[in-house]
Amino acid sequence: MNSSKWWILFLVFLWVPMQVHAQSTTLSLEEVVERFKQHSLQQELAKLEELRKQGTAQQYKSYMNPEVSIFSEQLNAGTLDYDETTYQISQPIELLGQAFLRNKSADKSTEAAGLSYQYERSVLIQRVKSLYVEYWYSGQKLEVYDQALEVINQVLESAKDRQEEGTESGLQVQRFTVEKNRYLRERNEVELKMMQVGNQLASMITSFEEPGFEFQVEQELSVEPIMEDLETLQQYALERRADLRAMELEAEALGLKYKVEKRERLPDLKVNFGYKNQSDGSEGFVIGGGIQLPIFNRNSGSITMAEAEHRSVETSLQLQRRTIRNQVDVAYRRVQNLYAQWQEMQQNPLSAEMLETSRSAYQEGCYSLVELLDATKAYVDGRSLQHRITADYQQALFTLDTITSGKIFSTQKTSEQ
């Protein structure tokens, strides 16, 4: 008996932590972003791409790699043996400073890779935030459909009772059944959409050790107007965008590479320094040098390619500046339009009590069948639209914040303080 009690206690202690772990965790937007920073595999891929670019940049650097040689000669001149050993170090020397230019170019490319990663990471965070809001919207819309289905089910049961009493026609019961199945189908589609978005979000905020991680999002999303004007946002983006700064550094790096290739038209001086020891006791230092004669190869091909790469990046840089201004303009207009639409929707808010009132009015004979179904559809469409506008506003705000290099939320935090 005592043994059985111990086994029961053991199973209880084992079962309780499992149930606690199985419960969904409610995450705020900030917590989701923090989990992304800690666990995201997409972020890890972006980081590895940064390392690859930095490795490529390091390969372009110049390093002092002298060549060490040993020569040993054994000659037989009649009855005498003659030995000679030479120890030699050779090092090419670029007389026009190519090594300095290569190192400077590589450093700029390395910094550009870091800035590119920084921007890619901000885009991924924007994706995480958008998924969070989309998951919230699906949950809110699912709740609206559940409310509508509850009303339809109640009225359907009432209609069936009236049909048995002979006060309700079978056509009305059939109509309610059709509406119930329509709402049920749409509700199930919303649920599947919510599952898909949830899976996408979970894949960006969980690690291998959390395969069954379940979460919920907060129920309320605040809608606040932006504090900056369009010109300020455009100027801030042009000054702070990490990807734009990366392009500027890459253009500088390619400009230095172009200079290197032009200087490579002249050959490098090869300096030799060594020590010679002979069998007759003679010894001493050996100094020499050599230079290639560029008769046929004037490095024209590499010069042409380097010039084309440099000018291509400079042209892309000018186009990117124009693109950024357009991006900020469009995103800013979208945020303003959605905020105005959200304010308009707040003038006539819809609540679940309105749906309940329609149901009661129908059962009391104040509403016809068509009026009840119209009221239910208007509630579902109206509430869904309210949530959709809120979600769209948040997502538009995230986009504007990303393309302005974090200006929106940095301003909002400053105003709150």
PDB file of C-alpha atoms in Angstrom, residues 140-284:
ATOM      1  CA  GLN A 140      -9.752  38.413 -33.279  1.00  0.00           C
ATOM      2  CA  LYS A 141     -11.548  37.414 -36.462  1.00  0.00           C
ATOM      3  CA  LEU A 142     -11.948  33.858 -35.175  1.00  0.00           C
ATOM      4  CA  GLU A 143     -13.599  35.248 -32.060  1.00  0.00           C
ATOM      5  CA  VAL A 144     -16.024  37.274 -34.195  1.00  0.00           C
ATOM      6  CA  TYR A 145     -17.064  34.171 -36.143  1.00  0.00           C
ATOM      7  CA  ASP A 146     -17.504  32.230 -32.904  1.00  0.00           C
ATOM      8  CA  GLN A 147     -19.831  34.945 -31.646  1.00  0.00           C
ATOM      9  CA  ALA A 148     -21.831  34.837 -34.867  1.00  0.00           C
ATOM     10  CA  LEU A 149     -22.035  31.036 -34.750  1.00  0.00           C
ATOM     11  CA  GLU A 150     -23.252  31.160 -31.176  1.00  0.00           C
ATOM     12  CA  VAL A 151     -26.114  33.418 -32.192  1.00  0.00           C
ATOM     13  CA  ILE A 152     -26.960  31.309 -35.255  1.00  0.00           C
ATOM     14  CA  ASN A 153     -26.942  28.120 -33.155  1.00  0.00           C
ATOM     15  CA  GLN A 154     -29.248  29.638 -30.548  1.00  0.00           C
ATOM     16  CA  VAL A 155     -31.696  30.899 -33.177  1.00  0.00           C
ATOM     17  CA  LEU A 156     -31.503  27.575 -35.058  1.00  0.00           C
ATOM     18  CA  GLU A 157     -32.434  25.627 -31.947  1.00  0.00           C
ATOM     19  CA  SER A 158     -35.267  28.066 -31.298  1.00  0.00           C
ATOM     20  CA  ALA A 159     -36.473  27.721 -34.914  1.00  0.00           C
ATOM     21  CA  LYS A 160     -36.468  23.933 -34.627  1.00  0.00           C
ATOM     22  CA  ASP A 161     -38.569  24.139 -31.472  1.00  0.00           C
ATOM     23  CA  ARG A 162     -41.005  26.471 -33.211  1.00  0.00           C
ATOM     24  CA  GLN A 163     -41.150  24.149 -36.205  1.00  0.00           C
ATOM     25  CA  GLU A 164     -42.220  21.304 -33.951  1.00  0.00           C
ATOM     26  CA  GLU A 165     -44.855  23.595 -32.460  1.00  0.00           C
ATOM     27  CA  GLY A 166     -45.997  24.516 -35.985  1.00  0.00           C
ATOM     28  CA  THR A 167     -45.199  28.215 -35.702  1.00  0.00           C
ATOM     29  CA  GLU A 168     -42.033  28.159 -37.814  1.00  0.00           C
ATOM     30  CA  SER A 169     -41.649  26.978 -41.407  1.00  0.00           C
ATOM     31  CA  GLY A 170     -39.124  24.356 -42.472  1.00  0.00           C
ATOM     32  CA  LEU A 171     -37.737  26.859 -44.994  1.00  0.00           C
ATOM     33  CA  GLN A 172     -36.550  29.141 -42.215  1.00  0.00           C
ATOM     34  CA  VAL A 173     -34.914  26.248 -40.388  1.00  0.00           C
ATOM     35  CA  GLN A 174     -33.153  25.283 -43.601  1.00  0.00           C
ATOM     36  CA  ARG A 175     -32.032  28.862 -44.132  1.00  0.00           C
ATOM     37  CA  PHE A 176     -30.519  28.995 -40.645  1.00  0.00           C
ATOM     38  CA  THR A 177     -28.778  25.686 -41.288  1.00  0.00           C
ATOM     39  CA  VAL A 178     -27.251  27.015 -44.500  1.00  0.00           C
ATOM     40  CA  GLU A 179     -26.052  30.153 -42.744  1.00  0.00           C
ATOM     41  CA  LYS A 180     -24.587  28.103 -39.919  1.00  0.00           C
ATOM     42  CA  ASN A 181     -22.584  25.979 -42.346  1.00  0.00           C
ATOM     43  CA  ARG A 182     -21.418  29.036 -44.262  1.00  0.00           C
ATOM     44  CA  TYR A 183     -20.152  30.737 -41.125  1.00  0.00           C
ATOM     45  CA  LEU A 184     -18.613  27.465 -39.960  1.00  0.00           C
ATOM     46  CA  ARG A 185     -16.719  27.074 -43.230  1.00  0.00           C
ATOM     47  CA  GLU A 186     -15.426  30.626 -43.110  1.00  0.00           C
ATOM     48  CA  ARG A 187     -14.545  30.220 -39.439  1.00  0.00           C
ATOM     49  CA  ASN A 188     -12.523  27.082 -40.194  1.00  0.00           C
ATOM     50  CA  GLU A 189     -10.641  28.879 -42.973  1.00  0.00           C
ATOM     51  CA  VAL A 190      -9.716  31.634 -40.516  1.00  0.00           C
ATOM     52  CA  GLU A 191      -8.545  29.010 -38.011  1.00  0.00           C
ATOM     53  CA  LEU A 192      -6.326  27.335 -40.613  1.00  0.00           C
ATOM     54  CA  LYS A 193      -4.898  30.715 -41.597  1.00  0.00           C
ATOM     55  CA  MET A 194      -4.171  31.408 -37.953  1.00  0.00           C
ATOM     56  CA  MET A 195      -2.378  28.078 -37.620  1.00  0.00           C
ATOM     57  CA  GLN A 196      -0.233  28.803 -40.688  1.00  0.00           C
ATOM     58  CA  VAL A 197       0.749  32.255 -39.452  1.00  0.00           C
ATOM     59  CA  GLY A 198       1.422  30.871 -35.981  1.00  0.00           C
ATOM     60  CA  ASN A 199       3.697  28.192 -37.399  1.00  0.00           C
ATOM     61  CA  GLN A 200       5.616  30.763 -39.439  1.00  0.00           C
ATOM     62  CA  LEU A 201       6.036  32.983 -36.389  1.00  0.00           C
ATOM     63  CA  ALA A 202       7.079  30.060 -34.184  1.00  0.00           C
ATOM     64  CA  SER A 203       9.731  29.043 -36.709  1.00  0.00           C
ATOM     65  CA  MET A 204      11.326  32.479 -36.312  1.00  0.00           C
ATOM     66  CA  ILE A 205      11.317  32.699 -32.510  1.00  0.00           C
ATOM     67  CA  THR A 206      12.055  29.148 -31.336  1.00  0.00           C
ATOM     68  CA  SER A 207      15.102  26.911 -31.250  1.00  0.00           C
ATOM     69  CA  PHE A 208      15.571  23.189 -31.878  1.00  0.00           C
ATOM     70  CA  GLU A 209      14.965  22.555 -28.173  1.00  0.00           C
ATOM     71  CA  GLU A 210      11.390  23.924 -28.387  1.00  0.00           C
ATOM     72  CA  PRO A 211       9.602  21.872 -31.070  1.00  0.00           C
ATOM     73  CA  GLY A 212       6.226  21.991 -29.302  1.00  0.00           C
ATOM     74  CA  PHE A 213       6.315  25.604 -28.150  1.00  0.00           C
ATOM     75  CA  GLU A 214       2.832  27.115 -27.880  1.00  0.00           C
ATOM     76  CA  PHE A 215       2.077  30.794 -27.384  1.00  0.00           C
ATOM     77  CA  GLN A 216      -0.644  33.387 -27.406  1.00  0.00           C
ATOM     78  CA  VAL A 217      -0.494  37.082 -28.230  1.00  0.00           C
ATOM     79  CA  GLU A 218      -1.806  40.016 -26.293  1.00  0.00           C
ATOM     80  CA  GLN A 219      -5.437  40.901 -26.847  1.00  0.00           C
ATOM     81  CA  GLU A 220      -5.045  44.641 -27.361  1.00  0.00           C
ATOM     82  CA  LEU A 221      -2.974  46.592 -29.876  1.00  0.00           C
ATOM     83  CA  SER A 222      -2.671  50.313 -29.368  1.00  0.00           C
ATOM     84  CA  VAL A 223      -3.041  52.684 -32.311  1.00  0.00           C
ATOM     85  CA  GLU A 224      -1.129  55.946 -32.018  1.00  0.00           C
ATOM     86  CA  PRO A 225      -0.383  58.612 -34.628  1.00  0.00           C
ATOM     87  CA  ILE A 226       3.181  59.137 -35.833  1.00  0.00           C
ATOM     88  CA  MET A 227       5.015  62.182 -34.512  1.00  0.00           C
ATOM     89  CA  GLU A 228       7.203  63.094 -37.507  1.00  0.00           C
ATOM     90  CA  ASP A 229       6.567  64.761 -40.855  1.00  0.00           C
ATOM     91  CA  LEU A 230       7.446  63.299 -44.245  1.00  0.00           C
ATOM     92  CA  GLU A 231      10.527  65.426 -44.964  1.00  0.00           C
ATOM     93  CA  THR A 232      12.093  64.600 -41.604  1.00  0.00           C
ATOM     94  CA  LEU A 233      11.558  60.886 -42.148  1.00  0.00           C
ATOM     95  CA  GLN A 234      13.032  60.970 -45.655  1.00  0.00           C
ATOM     96  CA  GLN A 235      16.112  62.853 -44.502  1.00  0.00           C
ATOM     97  CA  TYR A 236      16.582  60.552 -41.524  1.00  0.00           C
ATOM     98  CA  ALA A 237      16.380  57.479 -43.753  1.00  0.00           C
ATOM     99  CA  LEU A 238      18.940  58.875 -46.195  1.00  0.00           C
ATOM    100  CA  GLU A 239      21.325  59.590 -43.339  1.00  0.00           C
ATOM    101  CA  ARG A 240      20.836  56.438 -41.261  1.00  0.00           C
ATOM    102  CA  ARG A 241      19.810  53.540 -43.506  1.00  0.00           C
ATOM    103  CA  ALA A 242      22.344  50.767 -42.941  1.00  0.00           C
ATOM    104  CA  ASP A 243      21.953  49.292 -46.437  1.00  0.00           C
ATOM    105  CA  LEU A 244      22.569  52.709 -48.027  1.00  0.00           C
ATOM    106  CA  ARG A 245      25.675  53.231 -45.917  1.00  0.00           C
ATOM    107  CA  ALA A 246      26.819  49.738 -46.904  1.00  0.00           C
ATOM    108  CA  MET A 247      26.470  50.644 -50.578  1.00  0.00           C
ATOM    109  CA  GLU A 248      28.450  53.841 -50.005  1.00  0.00           C
ATOM    110  CA  LEU A 249      31.271  51.894 -48.368  1.00  0.00           C
ATOM    111  CA  GLU A 250      31.205  49.279 -51.115  1.00  0.00           C
ATOM    112  CA  ALA A 251      31.452  52.035 -53.727  1.00  0.00           C
ATOM    113  CA  GLU A 252      34.493  53.432 -51.894  1.00  0.00           C
ATOM    114  CA  ALA A 253      36.019  49.949 -51.688  1.00  0.00           C
ATOM    115  CA  LEU A 254      35.554  49.383 -55.423  1.00  0.00           C
ATOM    116  CA  GLY A 255      37.018  52.816 -56.131  1.00  0.00           C
ATOM    117  CA  LEU A 256      40.164  51.787 -54.261  1.00  0.00           C
ATOM    118  CA  LYS A 257      40.195  48.484 -56.115  1.00  0.00           C
ATOM    119  CA  TYR A 258      40.060  50.393 -59.392  1.00  0.00           C
ATOM    120  CA  LYS A 259      43.119  52.401 -58.330  1.00  0.00           C
ATOM    121  CA  VAL A 260      44.935  49.180 -57.456  1.00  0.00           C
ATOM    122  CA  GLU A 261      44.261  47.690 -60.874  1.00  0.00           C
ATOM    123  CA  LYS A 262      45.514  50.828 -62.636  1.00  0.00           C
ATOM    124  CA  ARG A 263      48.735  50.711 -60.636  1.00  0.00           C
ATOM    125  CA  GLU A 264      49.138  47.029 -61.409  1.00  0.00           C
ATOM    126  CA  ARG A 265      50.102  48.055 -64.965  1.00  0.00           C
ATOM    127  CA  LEU A 266      53.599  48.560 -63.610  1.00  0.00           C
ATOM    128  CA  PRO A 267      55.411  45.384 -62.471  1.00  0.00           C
ATOM    129  CA  ASP A 268      56.463  44.675 -58.892  1.00  0.00           C
ATOM    130  CA  LEU A 269      60.089  44.733 -57.797  1.00  0.00           C
ATOM    131  CA  LYS A 270      61.304  41.410 -56.450  1.00  0.00           C
ATOM    132  CA  VAL A 271      64.057  41.747 -53.842  1.00  0.00           C
ATOM    133  CA  ASN A 272      66.300  38.818 -52.906  1.00  0.00           C
ATOM    134  CA  PHE A 273      68.450  38.704 -49.787  1.00  0.00           C
ATOM    135  CA  GLY A 274      70.549  35.705 -48.792  1.00  0.00           C
ATOM    136  CA  TYR A 275      73.683  34.192 -47.313  1.00  0.00           C
ATOM    137  CA  LYS A 276      76.180  31.966 -49.192  1.00  0.00           C
ATOM    138  CA  ASN A 277      78.677  29.510 -47.681  1.00  0.00           C
ATOM    139  CA  GLN A 278      81.352  27.737 -49.790  1.00  0.00           C
ATOM    140  CA  SER A 279      83.510  24.719 -48.982  1.00  0.00           C
ATOM    141  CA  ASP A 280      86.729  26.693 -49.462  1.00  0.00           C
ATOM    142  CA  GLY A 281      85.794  28.872 -46.513  1.00  0.00           C
ATOM    143  CA  SER A 282      84.386  31.776 -48.505  1.00  0.00           C
ATOM    144  CA  GLU A 283      81.089  33.173 -47.243  1.00  0.00           C
ATOM    145  CA  GLY A 284      79.029  36.318 -47.477  1.00  0.00           C
TER     146      GLY A 284
END
